[in-house]
Amino acid sequence: MVNRMQFYIDGGWVDPVVKGKSTPVVNPATEEPMYEIALGSRADVDKAVAAAKRAFATYSQTSREERVALLSKIVEIYKGRMKEIGAAVSDEMGAPLPMAEKLQAGAGLGHLMNTLEVLKKYEFEETMGSAVVVREPVGVVGMITPWNWPLNQIACKVAPALAAGCTMILKPSEFTPTSA
């Protein structure tokens, strides 16, 4: 059993500010614990928000082309990890492996690809009569995801945030953290 006792903050894996709080992740098909995960504290959230705010200063200034390149790279990596993603979803949700690979992992990939296609043509600036409407990044996006469609919901939230030029913090379900 490999425990997962760190959080991904500011571009790297870090220990929790408050150590010692954890919970088991249980395979619902076997009812056996697979590993322990760290539970975050308010201090961990504050640390993540501060990092996302710092990153927003530069990421919000990226061009459409840079965001397209980033989402394209994410899609490429995601495609290469479909089996691994499906296995994680299957273990954590108890879904049959073919369903986890095709529907769960596939839905997430579909959202990423659709957002990428929209981004390629999206008008961030539009003239309406004598006015100009400018759509621009607004800040850090806070995201919480459910256990039952973890990858789908993450992709539905992360892809548009990245496309818009926003940074984010994500709190995955403690029941399905690996698929996040």
JSON list of C-alpha atoms in Angstrom, two decimals:
[
{"chain": "A", "resi": 1, "resn": "MET", "atom": "CA", "xyz": [0.00, 0.00, 0.00]},
{"chain": "A", "resi": 2, "resn": "VAL", "atom": "CA", "xyz": [1.53, 3.31, -1.13]},
{"chain": "A", "resi": 3, "resn": "ASN", "atom": "CA", "xyz": [0.19, 6.26, 0.83]},
{"chain": "A", "resi": 4, "resn": "ARG", "atom": "CA", "xyz": [-0.36, 9.61, -0.83]},
{"chain": "A", "resi": 5, "resn": "MET", "atom": "CA", "xyz": [0.46, 12.16, 1.82]},
{"chain": "A", "resi": 6, "resn": "GLN", "atom": "CA", "xyz": [1.29, 15.25, -0.25]},
{"chain": "A", "resi": 7, "resn": "PHE", "atom": "CA", "xyz": [-0.55, 17.95, -2.17]},
{"chain": "A", "resi": 8, "resn": "TYR", "atom": "CA", "xyz": [0.35, 19.42, -5.56]},
{"chain": "A", "resi": 9, "resn": "ILE", "atom": "CA", "xyz": [0.80, 23.15, -4.90]},
{"chain": "A", "resi": 10, "resn": "ASP", "atom": "CA", "xyz": [2.81, 25.76, -6.80]},
{"chain": "A", "resi": 11, "resn": "GLY", "atom": "CA", "xyz": [4.15, 23.31, -9.37]},
{"chain": "A", "resi": 12, "resn": "GLY", "atom": "CA", "xyz": [5.33, 20.59, -7.01]},
{"chain": "A", "resi": 13, "resn": "TRP", "atom": "CA", "xyz": [4.42, 17.98, -4.42]},
{"chain": "A", "resi": 14, "resn": "VAL", "atom": "CA", "xyz": [4.49, 19.39, -0.89]},
{"chain": "A", "resi": 15, "resn": "ASP", "atom": "CA", "xyz": [3.80, 18.08, 2.58]},
{"chain": "A", "resi": 16, "resn": "PRO", "atom": "CA", "xyz": [0.66, 19.31, 4.35]},
{"chain": "A", "resi": 17, "resn": "VAL", "atom": "CA", "xyz": [1.13, 22.31, 6.61]},
{"chain": "A", "resi": 18, "resn": "VAL", "atom": "CA", "xyz": [-0.61, 20.38, 9.40]},
{"chain": "A", "resi": 19, "resn": "LYS", "atom": "CA", "xyz": [0.68, 16.82, 9.39]},
{"chain": "A", "resi": 20, "resn": "GLY", "atom": "CA", "xyz": [-0.98, 13.75, 10.83]},
{"chain": "A", "resi": 21, "resn": "LYS", "atom": "CA", "xyz": [-4.51, 13.99, 9.44]},
{"chain": "A", "resi": 22, "resn": "SER", "atom": "CA", "xyz": [-5.34, 11.28, 6.93]},
{"chain": "A", "resi": 23, "resn": "THR", "atom": "CA", "xyz": [-8.12, 9.01, 5.74]},
{"chain": "A", "resi": 24, "resn": "PRO", "atom": "CA", "xyz": [-8.13, 5.63, 4.00]},
{"chain": "A", "resi": 25, "resn": "VAL", "atom": "CA", "xyz": [-9.28, 5.28, 0.40]},
{"chain": "A", "resi": 26, "resn": "VAL", "atom": "CA", "xyz": [-11.35, 2.10, 0.15]},
{"chain": "A", "resi": 27, "resn": "ASN", "atom": "CA", "xyz": [-11.96, 0.01, -2.95]},
{"chain": "A", "resi": 28, "resn": "PRO", "atom": "CA", "xyz": [-15.77, -0.30, -2.93]},
{"chain": "A", "resi": 29, "resn": "ALA", "atom": "CA", "xyz": [-15.65, -3.61, -4.80]},
{"chain": "A", "resi": 30, "resn": "THR", "atom": "CA", "xyz": [-13.47, -5.31, -2.18]},
{"chain": "A", "resi": 31, "resn": "GLU", "atom": "CA", "xyz": [-14.19, -3.03, 0.78]},
{"chain": "A", "resi": 32, "resn": "GLU", "atom": "CA", "xyz": [-10.44, -3.11, 1.47]},
{"chain": "A", "resi": 33, "resn": "PRO", "atom": "CA", "xyz": [-8.34, 0.02, 2.08]},
{"chain": "A", "resi": 34, "resn": "MET", "atom": "CA", "xyz": [-5.96, 0.71, -0.81]},
{"chain": "A", "resi": 35, "resn": "TYR", "atom": "CA", "xyz": [-3.94, 3.56, 0.70]},
{"chain": "A", "resi": 36, "resn": "GLU", "atom": "CA", "xyz": [-4.10, 6.59, 2.97]},
{"chain": "A", "resi": 37, "resn": "ILE", "atom": "CA", "xyz": [-4.34, 10.17, 1.77]},
{"chain": "A", "resi": 38, "resn": "ALA", "atom": "CA", "xyz": [-3.51, 13.35, 3.65]},
{"chain": "A", "resi": 39, "resn": "LEU", "atom": "CA", "xyz": [-6.39, 15.60, 4.63]},
{"chain": "A", "resi": 40, "resn": "GLY", "atom": "CA", "xyz": [-5.86, 19.30, 4.03]},
{"chain": "A", "resi": 41, "resn": "SER", "atom": "CA", "xyz": [-6.29, 22.14, 6.46]},
{"chain": "A", "resi": 42, "resn": "ARG", "atom": "CA", "xyz": [-7.24, 25.77, 6.10]},
{"chain": "A", "resi": 43, "resn": "ALA", "atom": "CA", "xyz": [-3.51, 26.54, 6.00]},
{"chain": "A", "resi": 44, "resn": "ASP", "atom": "CA", "xyz": [-3.07, 24.19, 3.01]},
{"chain": "A", "resi": 45, "resn": "VAL", "atom": "CA", "xyz": [-5.93, 25.89, 1.19]},
{"chain": "A", "resi": 46, "resn": "ASP", "atom": "CA", "xyz": [-4.43, 29.31, 1.93]},
{"chain": "A", "resi": 47, "resn": "LYS", "atom": "CA", "xyz": [-1.07, 28.11, 0.60]},
{"chain": "A", "resi": 48, "resn": "ALA", "atom": "CA", "xyz": [-2.70, 26.81, -2.60]},
{"chain": "A", "resi": 49, "resn": "VAL", "atom": "CA", "xyz": [-4.72, 30.00, -3.13]},
{"chain": "A", "resi": 50, "resn": "ALA", "atom": "CA", "xyz": [-1.61, 32.16, -2.64]},
{"chain": "A", "resi": 51, "resn": "ALA", "atom": "CA", "xyz": [0.28, 30.08, -5.22]},
{"chain": "A", "resi": 52, "resn": "ALA", "atom": "CA", "xyz": [-2.62, 30.25, -7.70]},
{"chain": "A", "resi": 53, "resn": "LYS", "atom": "CA", "xyz": [-2.83, 34.03, -7.24]},
{"chain": "A", "resi": 54, "resn": "ARG", "atom": "CA", "xyz": [0.89, 34.38, -7.97]},
{"chain": "A", "resi": 55, "resn": "ALA", "atom": "CA", "xyz": [0.57, 32.18, -11.07]},
{"chain": "A", "resi": 56, "resn": "PHE", "atom": "CA", "xyz": [-2.48, 34.15, -12.24]},
{"chain": "A", "resi": 57, "resn": "ALA", "atom": "CA", "xyz": [-0.37, 37.28, -12.68]},
{"chain": "A", "resi": 58, "resn": "THR", "atom": "CA", "xyz": [1.51, 35.66, -15.57]},
{"chain": "A", "resi": 59, "resn": "TYR", "atom": "CA", "xyz": [-0.86, 32.94, -16.81]},
{"chain": "A", "resi": 60, "resn": "SER", "atom": "CA", "xyz": [-3.70, 35.40, -17.31]},
{"chain": "A", "resi": 61, "resn": "GLN", "atom": "CA", "xyz": [-1.47, 37.24, -19.80]},
{"chain": "A", "resi": 62, "resn": "THR", "atom": "CA", "xyz": [-0.86, 34.21, -22.02]},
{"chain": "A", "resi": 63, "resn": "SER", "atom": "CA", "xyz": [-2.06, 34.32, -25.61]},
{"chain": "A", "resi": 64, "resn": "ARG", "atom": "CA", "xyz": [-4.71, 32.11, -27.16]},
{"chain": "A", "resi": 65, "resn": "GLU", "atom": "CA", "xyz": [-1.93, 30.27, -28.98]},
{"chain": "A", "resi": 66, "resn": "GLU", "atom": "CA", "xyz": [-0.12, 29.53, -25.72]},
{"chain": "A", "resi": 67, "resn": "ARG", "atom": "CA", "xyz": [-3.32, 28.25, -24.13]},
{"chain": "A", "resi": 68, "resn": "VAL", "atom": "CA", "xyz": [-4.07, 26.11, -27.20]},
{"chain": "A", "resi": 69, "resn": "ALA", "atom": "CA", "xyz": [-0.57, 24.64, -26.96]},
{"chain": "A", "resi": 70, "resn": "LEU", "atom": "CA", "xyz": [-1.06, 23.89, -23.25]},
{"chain": "A", "resi": 71, "resn": "LEU", "atom": "CA", "xyz": [-4.46, 22.23, -23.73]},
{"chain": "A", "resi": 72, "resn": "SER", "atom": "CA", "xyz": [-3.10, 20.29, -26.73]},
{"chain": "A", "resi": 73, "resn": "LYS", "atom": "CA", "xyz": [-0.27, 18.96, -24.55]},
{"chain": "A", "resi": 74, "resn": "ILE", "atom": "CA", "xyz": [-2.75, 18.01, -21.80]},
{"chain": "A", "resi": 75, "resn": "VAL", "atom": "CA", "xyz": [-4.90, 16.13, -24.36]},
{"chain": "A", "resi": 76, "resn": "GLU", "atom": "CA", "xyz": [-1.81, 14.32, -25.69]},
{"chain": "A", "resi": 77, "resn": "ILE", "atom": "CA", "xyz": [-0.70, 13.25, -22.20]},
{"chain": "A", "resi": 78, "resn": "TYR", "atom": "CA", "xyz": [-4.24, 12.28, -21.20]},
{"chain": "A", "resi": 79, "resn": "LYS", "atom": "CA", "xyz": [-4.61, 10.05, -24.27]},
{"chain": "A", "resi": 80, "resn": "GLY", "atom": "CA", "xyz": [-1.39, 8.27, -23.36]},
{"chain": "A", "resi": 81, "resn": "ARG", "atom": "CA", "xyz": [-2.63, 7.58, -19.83]},
{"chain": "A", "resi": 82, "resn": "MET", "atom": "CA", "xyz": [-6.20, 6.38, -20.58]},
{"chain": "A", "resi": 83, "resn": "LYS", "atom": "CA", "xyz": [-5.62, 2.86, -19.24]},
{"chain": "A", "resi": 84, "resn": "GLU", "atom": "CA", "xyz": [-3.95, 4.16, -16.08]},
{"chain": "A", "resi": 85, "resn": "ILE", "atom": "CA", "xyz": [-6.78, 6.67, -15.55]},
{"chain": "A", "resi": 86, "resn": "GLY", "atom": "CA", "xyz": [-9.40, 3.99, -16.15]},
{"chain": "A", "resi": 87, "resn": "ALA", "atom": "CA", "xyz": [-7.72, 1.67, -13.65]},
{"chain": "A", "resi": 88, "resn": "ALA", "atom": "CA", "xyz": [-7.63, 4.40, -10.99]},
{"chain": "A", "resi": 89, "resn": "VAL", "atom": "CA", "xyz": [-11.30, 5.21, -11.51]},
{"chain": "A", "resi": 90, "resn": "SER", "atom": "CA", "xyz": [-12.21, 1.51, -11.44]},
{"chain": "A", "resi": 91, "resn": "ASP", "atom": "CA", "xyz": [-10.32, 0.93, -8.18]},
{"chain": "A", "resi": 92, "resn": "GLU", "atom": "CA", "xyz": [-11.68, 4.01, -6.44]},
{"chain": "A", "resi": 93, "resn": "MET", "atom": "CA", "xyz": [-15.28, 3.92, -7.69]},
{"chain": "A", "resi": 94, "resn": "GLY", "atom": "CA", "xyz": [-15.79, 0.20, -8.08]},
{"chain": "A", "resi": 95, "resn": "ALA", "atom": "CA", "xyz": [-16.81, 0.67, -11.71]},
{"chain": "A", "resi": 96, "resn": "PRO", "atom": "CA", "xyz": [-16.06, -2.20, -14.12]},
{"chain": "A", "resi": 97, "resn": "LEU", "atom": "CA", "xyz": [-12.74, -1.51, -15.85]},
{"chain": "A", "resi": 98, "resn": "PRO", "atom": "CA", "xyz": [-14.14, -1.28, -19.42]},
{"chain": "A", "resi": 99, "resn": "MET", "atom": "CA", "xyz": [-16.74, 1.25, -18.24]},
{"chain": "A", "resi": 100, "resn": "ALA", "atom": "CA", "xyz": [-14.13, 3.24, -16.31]},
{"chain": "A", "resi": 101, "resn": "GLU", "atom": "CA", "xyz": [-11.81, 3.38, -19.32]},
{"chain": "A", "resi": 102, "resn": "LYS", "atom": "CA", "xyz": [-14.43, 4.12, -21.96]},
{"chain": "A", "resi": 103, "resn": "LEU", "atom": "CA", "xyz": [-17.01, 6.26, -20.16]},
{"chain": "A", "resi": 104, "resn": "GLN", "atom": "CA", "xyz": [-15.23, 7.81, -17.19]},
{"chain": "A", "resi": 105, "resn": "ALA", "atom": "CA", "xyz": [-11.82, 8.46, -18.73]},
{"chain": "A", "resi": 106, "resn": "GLY", "atom": "CA", "xyz": [-13.36, 8.97, -22.17]},
{"chain": "A", "resi": 107, "resn": "ALA", "atom": "CA", "xyz": [-15.79, 11.65, -20.97]},
{"chain": "A", "resi": 108, "resn": "GLY", "atom": "CA", "xyz": [-12.94, 13.64, -19.46]},
{"chain": "A", "resi": 109, "resn": "LEU", "atom": "CA", "xyz": [-10.97, 13.41, -22.69]},
{"chain": "A", "resi": 110, "resn": "GLY", "atom": "CA", "xyz": [-14.01, 14.52, -24.68]},
{"chain": "A", "resi": 111, "resn": "HIS", "atom": "CA", "xyz": [-14.43, 17.64, -22.54]},
{"chain": "A", "resi": 112, "resn": "LEU", "atom": "CA", "xyz": [-10.76, 18.53, -22.92]},
{"chain": "A", "resi": 113, "resn": "MET", "atom": "CA", "xyz": [-10.88, 18.07, -26.70]},
{"chain": "A", "resi": 114, "resn": "ASN", "atom": "CA", "xyz": [-14.13, 20.03, -27.10]},
{"chain": "A", "resi": 115, "resn": "THR", "atom": "CA", "xyz": [-12.79, 22.92, -25.02]},
{"chain": "A", "resi": 116, "resn": "LEU", "atom": "CA", "xyz": [-9.63, 22.93, -27.12]},
{"chain": "A", "resi": 117, "resn": "GLU", "atom": "CA", "xyz": [-11.65, 23.19, -30.34]},
{"chain": "A", "resi": 118, "resn": "VAL", "atom": "CA", "xyz": [-13.80, 26.02, -28.94]},
{"chain": "A", "resi": 119, "resn": "LEU", "atom": "CA", "xyz": [-10.70, 27.88, -27.75]},
{"chain": "A", "resi": 120, "resn": "LYS", "atom": "CA", "xyz": [-9.17, 27.81, -31.24]},
{"chain": "A", "resi": 121, "resn": "LYS", "atom": "CA", "xyz": [-12.03, 29.97, -32.58]},
{"chain": "A", "resi": 122, "resn": "TYR", "atom": "CA", "xyz": [-13.36, 31.74, -29.48]},
{"chain": "A", "resi": 123, "resn": "GLU", "atom": "CA", "xyz": [-13.80, 35.50, -29.78]},
{"chain": "A", "resi": 124, "resn": "PHE", "atom": "CA", "xyz": [-12.38, 37.09, -26.64]},
{"chain": "A", "resi": 125, "resn": "GLU", "atom": "CA", "xyz": [-13.21, 40.51, -28.04]},
{"chain": "A", "resi": 126, "resn": "GLU", "atom": "CA", "xyz": [-16.46, 41.38, -29.78]},
{"chain": "A", "resi": 127, "resn": "THR", "atom": "CA", "xyz": [-17.79, 44.66, -31.15]},
{"chain": "A", "resi": 128, "resn": "MET", "atom": "CA", "xyz": [-21.47, 45.26, -30.36]},
{"chain": "A", "resi": 129, "resn": "GLY", "atom": "CA", "xyz": [-22.65, 48.49, -31.92]},
{"chain": "A", "resi": 130, "resn": "SER", "atom": "CA", "xyz": [-20.40, 51.22, -30.56]},
{"chain": "A", "resi": 131, "resn": "ALA", "atom": "CA", "xyz": [-19.20, 49.08, -27.64]},
{"chain": "A", "resi": 132, "resn": "VAL", "atom": "CA", "xyz": [-16.49, 46.48, -27.40]},
{"chain": "A", "resi": 133, "resn": "VAL", "atom": "CA", "xyz": [-17.02, 43.50, -25.11]},
{"chain": "A", "resi": 134, "resn": "VAL", "atom": "CA", "xyz": [-13.76, 42.02, -23.86]},
{"chain": "A", "resi": 135, "resn": "ARG", "atom": "CA", "xyz": [-13.78, 38.63, -22.18]},
{"chain": "A", "resi": 136, "resn": "GLU", "atom": "CA", "xyz": [-10.78, 38.26, -19.91]},
{"chain": "A", "resi": 137, "resn": "PRO", "atom": "CA", "xyz": [-9.59, 36.08, -17.04]},
{"chain": "A", "resi": 138, "resn": "VAL", "atom": "CA", "xyz": [-11.08, 37.06, -13.69]},
{"chain": "A", "resi": 139, "resn": "GLY", "atom": "CA", "xyz": [-8.86, 35.29, -11.17]},
{"chain": "A", "resi": 140, "resn": "VAL", "atom": "CA", "xyz": [-8.36, 32.05, -9.30]},
{"chain": "A", "resi": 141, "resn": "VAL", "atom": "CA", "xyz": [-11.07, 29.42, -9.74]},
{"chain": "A", "resi": 142, "resn": "GLY", "atom": "CA", "xyz": [-11.92, 27.20, -6.76]},
{"chain": "A", "resi": 143, "resn": "MET", "atom": "CA", "xyz": [-13.08, 23.70, -7.73]},
{"chain": "A", "resi": 144, "resn": "ILE", "atom": "CA", "xyz": [-14.56, 20.83, -5.73]},
{"chain": "A", "resi": 145, "resn": "THR", "atom": "CA", "xyz": [-15.28, 17.53, -7.47]},
{"chain": "A", "resi": 146, "resn": "PRO", "atom": "CA", "xyz": [-17.60, 14.63, -6.64]},
{"chain": "A", "resi": 147, "resn": "TRP", "atom": "CA", "xyz": [-16.65, 10.98, -6.27]},
{"chain": "A", "resi": 148, "resn": "ASN", "atom": "CA", "xyz": [-19.02, 9.58, -8.89]},
{"chain": "A", "resi": 149, "resn": "TRP", "atom": "CA", "xyz": [-17.75, 11.28, -12.07]},
{"chain": "A", "resi": 150, "resn": "PRO", "atom": "CA", "xyz": [-14.38, 12.61, -10.88]},
{"chain": "A", "resi": 151, "resn": "LEU", "atom": "CA", "xyz": [-12.53, 12.93, -14.18]},
{"chain": "A", "resi": 152, "resn": "ASN", "atom": "CA", "xyz": [-15.55, 14.21, -16.04]},
{"chain": "A", "resi": 153, "resn": "GLN", "atom": "CA", "xyz": [-16.14, 16.98, -13.52]},
{"chain": "A", "resi": 154, "resn": "ILE", "atom": "CA", "xyz": [-12.47, 17.88, -13.30]},
{"chain": "A", "resi": 155, "resn": "ALA", "atom": "CA", "xyz": [-12.18, 18.17, -17.08]},
{"chain": "A", "resi": 156, "resn": "CYS", "atom": "CA", "xyz": [-15.43, 20.18, -17.22]},
{"chain": "A", "resi": 157, "resn": "LYS", "atom": "CA", "xyz": [-13.93, 22.70, -14.80]},
{"chain": "A", "resi": 158, "resn": "VAL", "atom": "CA", "xyz": [-10.19, 22.70, -15.50]},
{"chain": "A", "resi": 159, "resn": "ALA", "atom": "CA", "xyz": [-10.30, 22.93, -19.31]},
{"chain": "A", "resi": 160, "resn": "PRO", "atom": "CA", "xyz": [-12.47, 26.08, -19.51]},
{"chain": "A", "resi": 161, "resn": "ALA", "atom": "CA", "xyz": [-10.53, 27.73, -16.68]},
{"chain": "A", "resi": 162, "resn": "LEU", "atom": "CA", "xyz": [-7.25, 27.16, -18.52]},
{"chain": "A", "resi": 163, "resn": "ALA", "atom": "CA", "xyz": [-8.80, 28.26, -21.82]},
{"chain": "A", "resi": 164, "resn": "ALA", "atom": "CA", "xyz": [-10.02, 31.49, -20.21]},
{"chain": "A", "resi": 165, "resn": "GLY", "atom": "CA", "xyz": [-6.61, 32.24, -18.69]},
{"chain": "A", "resi": 166, "resn": "CYS", "atom": "CA", "xyz": [-7.54, 31.49, -15.09]},
{"chain": "A", "resi": 167, "resn": "THR", "atom": "CA", "xyz": [-5.51, 29.59, -12.53]},
{"chain": "A", "resi": 168, "resn": "MET", "atom": "CA", "xyz": [-7.19, 27.24, -10.09]},
{"chain": "A", "resi": 169, "resn": "ILE", "atom": "CA", "xyz": [-7.17, 25.17, -6.97]},
{"chain": "A", "resi": 170, "resn": "LEU", "atom": "CA", "xyz": [-8.87, 21.78, -7.01]},
{"chain": "A", "resi": 171, "resn": "LYS", "atom": "CA", "xyz": [-10.16, 19.75, -4.09]},
{"chain": "A", "resi": 172, "resn": "PRO", "atom": "CA", "xyz": [-10.89, 16.24, -5.34]},
{"chain": "A", "resi": 173, "resn": "SER", "atom": "CA", "xyz": [-13.20, 13.89, -3.50]},
{"chain": "A", "resi": 174, "resn": "GLU", "atom": "CA", "xyz": [-11.46, 12.00, -0.72]},
{"chain": "A", "resi": 175, "resn": "PHE", "atom": "CA", "xyz": [-13.12, 8.86, -2.13]},
{"chain": "A", "resi": 176, "resn": "THR", "atom": "CA", "xyz": [-11.57, 9.21, -5.61]},
{"chain": "A", "resi": 177, "resn": "PRO", "atom": "CA", "xyz": [-8.37, 11.26, -5.24]},
{"chain": "A", "resi": 178, "resn": "THR", "atom": "CA", "xyz": [-6.03, 9.31, -7.54]},
{"chain": "A", "resi": 179, "resn": "SER", "atom": "CA", "xyz": [-8.20, 9.76, -10.61]},
{"chain": "A", "resi": 180, "resn": "ALA", "atom": "CA", "xyz": [-7.94, 13.50, -10.02]}
]
